[in-house]
PDB file of C-alpha atoms and ligand atoms in Angstrom:
ATOM      1  CA  UNK I   3      83.635 -30.876  19.845  1.00 96.00           C
ATOM      2  CA  UNK I   4      82.475 -27.501  20.864  1.00 95.00           C
ATOM      3  CA  UNK I   5      84.387 -26.963  23.895  1.00 97.00           C
ATOM      4  CA  UNK I   6      87.827 -28.109  22.055  1.00 98.00           C
ATOM      5  CA  UNK I   7      86.881 -25.831  19.228  1.00 98.00           C
ATOM      6  CA  UNK I   8      86.482 -22.847  21.495  1.00 97.00           C
ATOM      7  CA  UNK I   9      89.902 -23.453  23.340  1.00 98.00           C
ATOM      8  CA  UNK I  10      91.685 -23.853  20.000  1.00 98.00           C
ATOM      9  CA  UNK I  11      90.229 -20.364  19.011  1.00 97.00           C
ATOM     10  CA  UNK I  12      91.315 -19.018  22.340  1.00 97.00           C
ATOM     11  CA  UNK I  13      94.663 -20.539  22.906  1.00 98.00           C
ATOM     12  CA  UNK I  14      95.876 -21.872  19.854  1.00 97.00           C
ATOM     13  CA  UNK I  15      98.509 -20.253  17.735  1.00 96.00           C
ATOM     14  CA  UNK I  16      98.839 -20.438  13.983  1.00 95.00           C
ATOM     15  CA  UNK I  17     102.418 -20.799  12.951  1.00 92.00           C
ATOM     16  CA  UNK I  18     103.879 -20.547   9.517  1.00 87.00           C
ATOM     17  CA  UNK I  19     103.978 -23.756   7.322  1.00 87.00           C
ATOM     18  CA  UNK I  20     100.192 -24.756   8.442  1.00 91.00           C
ATOM     19  CA  UNK I  21     101.285 -25.706  11.993  1.00 94.00           C
ATOM     20  CA  UNK I  22      99.030 -25.043  15.025  1.00 97.00           C
ATOM     21  CA  UNK I  23     100.642 -24.546  18.224  1.00 97.00           C
ATOM     22  CA  UNK I  24      98.673 -25.787  21.281  1.00 98.00           C
ATOM     23  CA  UNK I  25     101.402 -25.988  23.988  1.00 97.00           C
ATOM     24  CA  UNK I  26      99.295 -24.228  26.771  1.00 98.00           C
ATOM     25  CA  UNK I  27      96.622 -26.986  26.673  1.00 98.00           C
ATOM     26  CA  UNK I  28      97.893 -30.204  24.748  1.00 97.00           C
ATOM     27  CA  UNK I  29     101.173 -30.298  23.813  1.00 97.00           C
ATOM     28  CA  UNK I  30     103.549 -28.903  26.752  1.00 97.00           C
ATOM     29  CA  UNK I  31     100.958 -28.079  29.352  1.00 98.00           C
ATOM     30  CA  UNK I  32      97.896 -30.079  29.457  1.00 97.00           C
ATOM     31  CA  UNK I  33      94.345 -29.058  30.571  1.00 98.00           C
ATOM     32  CA  UNK I  34      93.519 -32.246  32.278  1.00 97.00           C
ATOM     33  CA  UNK I  35      89.693 -31.515  32.319  1.00 97.00           C
ATOM     34  CA  UNK I  36      89.624 -30.664  28.669  1.00 98.00           C
ATOM     35  CA  UNK I  37      91.707 -33.979  28.032  1.00 98.00           C
ATOM     36  CA  UNK I  38      88.986 -35.874  30.102  1.00 98.00           C
ATOM     37  CA  UNK I  39      86.295 -34.253  28.014  1.00 98.00           C
ATOM     38  CA  UNK I  40      88.195 -35.426  24.782  1.00 98.00           C
ATOM     39  CA  UNK I  41      88.338 -38.624  25.989  1.00 98.00           C
ATOM     40  CA  UNK I  42      84.609 -39.176  26.750  1.00 98.00           C
ATOM     41  CA  UNK I  43      83.813 -37.942  23.485  1.00 98.00           C
ATOM     42  CA  UNK I  44      86.230 -40.750  22.034  1.00 98.00           C
ATOM     43  CA  UNK I  45      84.371 -43.249  23.906  1.00 98.00           C
ATOM     44  CA  UNK I  46      81.094 -42.119  22.763  1.00 98.00           C
ATOM     45  CA  UNK I  47      82.308 -42.589  19.229  1.00 98.00           C
ATOM     46  CA  UNK I  48      84.251 -45.614  19.547  1.00 98.00           C
ATOM     47  CA  UNK I  49      82.667 -47.600  22.319  1.00 95.00           C
ATOM     48  CA  UNK I  50      80.424 -49.753  19.971  1.00 97.00           C
ATOM     49  CA  UNK I  51      83.616 -51.547  18.632  1.00 97.00           C
ATOM     50  CA  UNK I  52      85.079 -54.574  20.216  1.00 98.00           C
ATOM     51  CA  UNK I  53      88.387 -52.692  21.114  1.00 98.00           C
ATOM     52  CA  UNK I  54      90.844 -54.654  23.511  1.00 98.00           C
ATOM     53  CA  UNK I  55      93.590 -52.126  23.632  1.00 98.00           C
ATOM     54  CA  UNK I  56      94.498 -48.470  22.701  1.00 98.00           C
ATOM     55  CA  UNK I  57      97.584 -47.776  20.665  1.00 98.00           C
ATOM     56  CA  UNK I  58      99.235 -44.278  20.666  1.00 98.00           C
ATOM     57  CA  UNK I  59     102.803 -43.105  19.710  1.00 96.00           C
ATOM     58  CA  UNK I  60     105.170 -41.164  22.020  1.00 94.00           C
ATOM     59  CA  UNK I  61     104.908 -38.564  23.154  1.00 91.00           C
ATOM     60  CA  UNK I  62     101.921 -36.292  22.704  1.00 93.00           C
ATOM     61  CA  UNK I  63      99.383 -39.137  21.871  1.00 95.00           C
ATOM     62  CA  UNK I  64     100.037 -40.568  25.384  1.00 97.00           C
ATOM     63  CA  UNK I  65      97.929 -38.274  27.355  1.00 97.00           C
ATOM     64  CA  UNK I  66      94.606 -38.514  25.410  1.00 97.00           C
ATOM     65  CA  UNK I  67      95.114 -42.215  24.897  1.00 98.00           C
ATOM     66  CA  UNK I  68      95.455 -43.037  28.780  1.00 98.00           C
ATOM     67  CA  UNK I  69      92.445 -41.311  29.210  1.00 98.00           C
ATOM     68  CA  UNK I  70      90.484 -43.273  26.812  1.00 98.00           C
ATOM     69  CA  UNK I  71      92.047 -46.606  28.106  1.00 98.00           C
ATOM     70  CA  UNK I  72      91.157 -45.533  31.615  1.00 98.00           C
ATOM     71  CA  UNK I  73      87.310 -44.863  30.852  1.00 98.00           C
ATOM     72  CA  UNK I  74      87.336 -48.201  28.774  1.00 98.00           C
ATOM     73  CA  UNK I  75      89.211 -50.156  31.243  1.00 98.00           C
ATOM     74  CA  UNK I  76      91.742 -51.488  28.834  1.00 98.00           C
ATOM     75  CA  UNK I  77      95.601 -51.266  28.473  1.00 98.00           C
ATOM     76  CA  UNK I  78      97.352 -48.427  26.525  1.00 98.00           C
ATOM     77  CA  UNK I  79     100.394 -49.428  24.361  1.00 98.00           C
ATOM     78  CA  UNK I  80     102.628 -46.640  23.389  1.00 98.00           C
ATOM     79  CA  UNK I  81     104.889 -47.144  20.205  1.00 97.00           C
ATOM     80  CA  UNK I  82     108.345 -45.964  20.944  1.00 96.00           C
ATOM     81  CA  UNK I  83     110.556 -43.834  18.848  1.00 92.00           C
ATOM     82  CA  UNK I  84     113.738 -45.435  20.212  1.00 84.00           C
ATOM     83  CA  UNK I  85     114.677 -48.864  20.675  1.00 79.00           C
ATOM     84  CA  UNK I  86     115.278 -49.525  24.503  1.00 78.00           C
ATOM     85  CA  UNK I  87     118.186 -51.848  25.145  1.00 81.00           C
ATOM     86  CA  UNK I  88     115.577 -53.913  27.153  1.00 84.00           C
ATOM     87  CA  UNK I  89     113.528 -54.729  24.403  1.00 80.00           C
ATOM     88  CA  UNK I  90     114.544 -57.926  22.767  1.00 85.00           C
ATOM     89  CA  UNK I  91     111.839 -58.616  20.054  1.00 94.00           C
ATOM     90  CA  UNK I  92     110.197 -55.916  18.191  1.00 96.00           C
ATOM     91  CA  UNK I  93     108.343 -54.969  15.212  1.00 97.00           C
ATOM     92  CA  UNK I  94     109.884 -51.765  13.523  1.00 96.00           C
ATOM     93  CA  UNK I  95     109.152 -49.316  10.706  1.00 97.00           C
ATOM     94  CA  UNK I  96     110.083 -46.002   9.554  1.00 95.00           C
ATOM     95  CA  UNK I  97     107.791 -42.749   9.797  1.00 95.00           C
ATOM     96  CA  UNK I  98     108.289 -39.292   8.662  1.00 93.00           C
ATOM     97  CA  UNK I  99     107.694 -36.653  11.492  1.00 88.00           C
ATOM     98  CA  UNK I 100     105.876 -33.495   9.973  1.00 81.00           C
ATOM     99  CA  UNK I 101     106.694 -31.260  12.944  1.00 82.00           C
ATOM    100  CA  UNK I 102     110.590 -32.238  13.237  1.00 84.00           C
ATOM    101  CA  UNK I 103     111.119 -32.726   9.415  1.00 88.00           C
ATOM    102  CA  UNK I 104     112.833 -36.046   9.648  1.00 92.00           C
ATOM    103  CA  UNK I 105     112.483 -39.696   9.220  1.00 94.00           C
ATOM    104  CA  UNK I 106     113.036 -42.176  12.193  1.00 91.00           C
ATOM    105  CA  UNK I 107     112.467 -45.557  13.396  1.00 94.00           C
ATOM    106  CA  UNK I 108     109.440 -46.475  15.624  1.00 96.00           C
ATOM    107  CA  UNK I 109     109.152 -49.901  17.457  1.00 97.00           C
ATOM    108  CA  UNK I 110     106.735 -51.683  19.536  1.00 97.00           C
ATOM    109  CA  UNK I 111     107.489 -55.020  21.488  1.00 96.00           C
ATOM    110  CA  UNK I 112     106.377 -58.277  20.067  1.00 97.00           C
ATOM    111  CA  UNK I 113     105.178 -59.367  23.390  1.00 96.00           C
ATOM    112  CA  UNK I 114     103.081 -56.400  23.761  1.00 97.00           C
ATOM    113  CA  UNK I 115     101.438 -56.118  20.410  1.00 98.00           C
ATOM    114  CA  UNK I 116      99.822 -59.460  19.417  1.00 97.00           C
ATOM    115  CA  UNK I 117      97.516 -61.189  16.875  1.00 98.00           C
ATOM    116  CA  UNK I 118      94.612 -61.253  18.924  1.00 98.00           C
ATOM    117  CA  UNK I 119      94.634 -57.555  19.779  1.00 98.00           C
ATOM    118  CA  UNK I 120      91.958 -55.284  18.377  1.00 98.00           C
ATOM    119  CA  UNK I 121      93.361 -51.722  18.708  1.00 98.00           C
ATOM    120  CA  UNK I 122      92.181 -48.125  18.697  1.00 98.00           C
ATOM    121  CA  UNK I 123      94.698 -45.707  17.603  1.00 98.00           C
ATOM    122  CA  UNK I 124      94.650 -42.356  19.511  1.00 98.00           C
ATOM    123  CA  UNK I 125      96.714 -39.183  18.587  1.00 98.00           C
ATOM    124  CA  UNK I 126      96.834 -35.625  19.098  1.00 98.00           C
ATOM    125  CA  UNK I 127      97.167 -34.297  15.520  1.00 98.00           C
ATOM    126  CA  UNK I 128      96.292 -35.685  12.080  1.00 98.00           C
ATOM    127  CA  UNK I 129      98.249 -34.005   9.341  1.00 97.00           C
ATOM    128  CA  UNK I 130      99.609 -36.176   6.317  1.00 96.00           C
ATOM    129  CA  UNK I 131      98.727 -39.448   8.285  1.00 97.00           C
ATOM    130  CA  UNK I 132     102.305 -40.580   8.316  1.00 97.00           C
ATOM    131  CA  UNK I 133     102.217 -41.559  12.071  1.00 97.00           C
ATOM    132  CA  UNK I 134      98.783 -43.391  11.800  1.00 98.00           C
ATOM    133  CA  UNK I 135     100.009 -45.308   8.675  1.00 98.00           C
ATOM    134  CA  UNK I 136     103.341 -46.345  10.307  1.00 98.00           C
ATOM    135  CA  UNK I 137     101.283 -47.584  13.491  1.00 98.00           C
ATOM    136  CA  UNK I 138      98.823 -49.505  10.991  1.00 98.00           C
ATOM    137  CA  UNK I 139     102.040 -51.011   9.594  1.00 98.00           C
ATOM    138  CA  UNK I 140     103.421 -52.301  13.022  1.00 98.00           C
ATOM    139  CA  UNK I 141      99.655 -53.650  13.789  1.00 98.00           C
ATOM    140  CA  UNK I 142      99.847 -55.454  10.233  1.00 98.00           C
ATOM    141  CA  UNK I 143     103.222 -57.003  10.966  1.00 98.00           C
ATOM    142  CA  UNK I 144     101.425 -58.333  14.271  1.00 98.00           C
ATOM    143  CA  UNK I 145      98.601 -59.718  12.518  1.00 98.00           C
ATOM    144  CA  UNK I 146      96.424 -57.756  14.875  1.00 98.00           C
ATOM    145  CA  UNK I 147      93.404 -55.559  13.811  1.00 98.00           C
ATOM    146  CA  UNK I 148      93.191 -51.864  13.743  1.00 98.00           C
ATOM    147  CA  UNK I 149      89.313 -51.038  14.101  1.00 98.00           C
ATOM    148  CA  UNK I 150      89.667 -47.172  14.601  1.00 98.00           C
ATOM    149  CA  UNK I 151      91.656 -44.022  14.751  1.00 98.00           C
ATOM    150  CA  UNK I 152      90.772 -41.045  16.798  1.00 98.00           C
ATOM    151  CA  UNK I 153      92.556 -37.637  16.517  1.00 98.00           C
ATOM    152  CA  UNK I 154      92.302 -34.643  18.710  1.00 98.00           C
ATOM    153  CA  UNK I 155      93.035 -32.187  15.715  1.00 98.00           C
ATOM    154  CA  UNK I 156      92.644 -32.817  12.234  1.00 98.00           C
ATOM    155  CA  UNK I 157      94.174 -30.225   9.601  1.00 98.00           C
ATOM    156  CA  UNK I 158      91.781 -31.198   6.880  1.00 97.00           C
ATOM    157  CA  UNK I 159      93.775 -29.111   4.609  1.00 96.00           C
ATOM    158  CA  UNK I 160      96.318 -31.723   4.650  1.00 97.00           C
ATOM    159  CA  UNK I 161      96.166 -35.482   2.674  1.00 97.00           C
ATOM    160  CA  UNK I 162      95.932 -37.631   6.077  1.00 98.00           C
ATOM    161  CA  UNK I 163      92.134 -37.538   6.436  1.00 97.00           C
ATOM    162  CA  UNK I 164      91.515 -38.494   2.980  1.00 97.00           C
ATOM    163  CA  UNK I 165      94.053 -41.301   3.050  1.00 97.00           C
ATOM    164  CA  UNK I 166      93.032 -42.965   6.338  1.00 98.00           C
ATOM    165  CA  UNK I 167      89.203 -42.760   5.789  1.00 97.00           C
ATOM    166  CA  UNK I 168      89.984 -44.734   2.252  1.00 97.00           C
ATOM    167  CA  UNK I 169      91.313 -47.754   4.534  1.00 96.00           C
ATOM    168  CA  UNK I 170      88.804 -50.515   4.453  1.00 94.00           C
ATOM    169  CA  UNK I 171      86.966 -51.262   7.719  1.00 93.00           C
ATOM    170  CA  UNK I 172      88.502 -48.225   9.432  1.00 97.00           C
ATOM    171  CA  UNK I 173      86.524 -45.654  11.586  1.00 98.00           C
ATOM    172  CA  UNK I 174      88.228 -42.376  11.716  1.00 98.00           C
ATOM    173  CA  UNK I 175      87.249 -39.586  14.120  1.00 98.00           C
ATOM    174  CA  UNK I 176      88.711 -36.096  14.503  1.00 98.00           C
ATOM    175  CA  UNK I 177      87.060 -33.846  17.404  1.00 98.00           C
ATOM    176  CA  UNK I 178      88.125 -30.792  15.548  1.00 98.00           C
ATOM    177  CA  UNK I 179      88.719 -30.462  11.820  1.00 98.00           C
ATOM    178  CA  UNK I 180      90.482 -27.285  10.642  1.00 98.00           C
ATOM    179  CA  UNK I 181      90.148 -26.224   7.088  1.00 96.00           C
ATOM    180  CA  UNK I 182      92.361 -23.177   7.090  1.00 95.00           C
ATOM    181  CA  UNK I 183      95.240 -22.055   9.351  1.00 95.00           C
ATOM    182  CA  UNK I 184      96.319 -18.560   8.548  1.00 90.00           C
ATOM    183  CA  UNK I 185      97.934 -15.506   9.927  1.00 86.00           C
ATOM    184  CA  UNK I 186      95.878 -14.972  13.082  1.00 84.00           C
ATOM    185  CA  UNK I 187      93.311 -17.244  11.545  1.00 92.00           C
ATOM    186  CA  UNK I 188      91.810 -20.661  12.340  1.00 96.00           C
ATOM    187  CA  UNK I 189      88.752 -21.978  10.420  1.00 96.00           C
ATOM    188  CA  UNK I 190      86.893 -24.886  11.260  1.00 97.00           C
ATOM    189  CA  UNK I 191      85.259 -27.441   8.691  1.00 95.00           C
ATOM    190  CA  UNK I 192      81.243 -27.271   9.171  1.00 85.00           C
ATOM    191  CA  UNK I 193      80.188 -30.488  11.176  1.00 74.00           C
ATOM    192  CA  UNK I 194      78.035 -32.911   9.153  1.00 61.00           C
TER     193      UNK I 194
HETATM  194  P1  5GP N 230     101.149 -36.762  10.347  1.00 74.08           P
HETATM  195  O1  5GP N 230     101.862 -38.134  10.717  1.00 74.08           O
HETATM  196  O2  5GP N 230      99.687 -37.019  10.303  1.00 74.08           O
HETATM  197  O3  5GP N 230     101.781 -36.105   9.353  1.00 74.08           O
HETATM  198  O4  5GP N 230     101.451 -35.712  11.563  1.00 74.08           O
HETATM  199  C1  5GP N 230     100.939 -36.142  12.823  1.00 74.08           C
HETATM  200  C2  5GP N 230     101.876 -36.072  14.090  1.00 74.08           C
HETATM  201  O5  5GP N 230     102.751 -34.754  13.835  1.00 74.08           O
HETATM  202  C3  5GP N 230     101.355 -35.697  15.201  1.00 74.08           C
HETATM  203  O6  5GP N 230     101.493 -36.846  15.946  1.00 74.08           O
HETATM  204  C4  5GP N 230     101.723 -34.524  15.866  1.00 74.08           C
HETATM  205  O7  5GP N 230     102.521 -34.754  17.087  1.00 74.08           O
HETATM  206  C5  5GP N 230     102.583 -33.830  14.780  1.00 74.08           C
HETATM  207  N1  5GP N 230     101.966 -32.580  13.926  1.00 74.08           N
HETATM  208  C6  5GP N 230     101.399 -32.621  12.857  1.00 74.08           C
HETATM  209  N2  5GP N 230     100.873 -31.280  12.745  1.00 74.08           N
HETATM  210  C7  5GP N 230     100.891 -30.499  13.909  1.00 74.08           C
HETATM  211  C8  5GP N 230     100.663 -29.322  14.241  1.00 74.08           C
HETATM  212  O8  5GP N 230     100.189 -28.585  13.431  1.00 74.08           O
HETATM  213  N3  5GP N 230     100.871 -28.961  15.404  1.00 74.08           N
HETATM  214  C9  5GP N 230     101.413 -29.919  16.414  1.00 74.08           C
HETATM  215  N4  5GP N 230     101.564 -29.315  17.650  1.00 74.08           N
HETATM  216  N5  5GP N 230     101.755 -30.933  16.017  1.00 74.08           N
HETATM  217  C10 5GP N 230     101.496 -31.550  14.804  1.00 74.08           C
END
């Protein structure tokens, strides 16, 4: 996605350890028009699938997810990183956070994730694929189906993309694929 790549080159900051900081337009302050264009692109890529619900994980996945859900006119479910006292019955799994370097439990209500749901997972980044695999695990616990995964930015030099694209019947789309992050250097994969 040309607009997104131009913005990453203009405002993205490459940090040590293969981390890309996009706080000025995605992760802290959001550019709502860019987010809308991102959602339109996701809709183009996934609209042919019989999706009934968007699923994401708090917090940074929520913004793109809600834009996609709004355009497709379907609900947006976000997996929580803490168990609210009000949630009685839930599916739980563990995931490792790349940016926070720790493992934590994530939960989703059994009432809101059900066997008949056909889901599209949306998130901001794909790195090692831990968040996406953990969400896939929750979906499987519910007996529901995960039909696709859409990421704004994929760091293609990490292993997540390869792992997720190997899942059977899974459409994985990343709108900007970065092959190299260095000192003041951001290099994208060529588009197929
Ligand atoms: P994964 O689970 O694929 O290893 O990592 C994906 C999650 O980690 C994303 O939800 C995102 O919040 C965070 N993340 C991974 N890499 C980066 C990065 O380079 N920059 C930012 N801002 N977040 C990242």
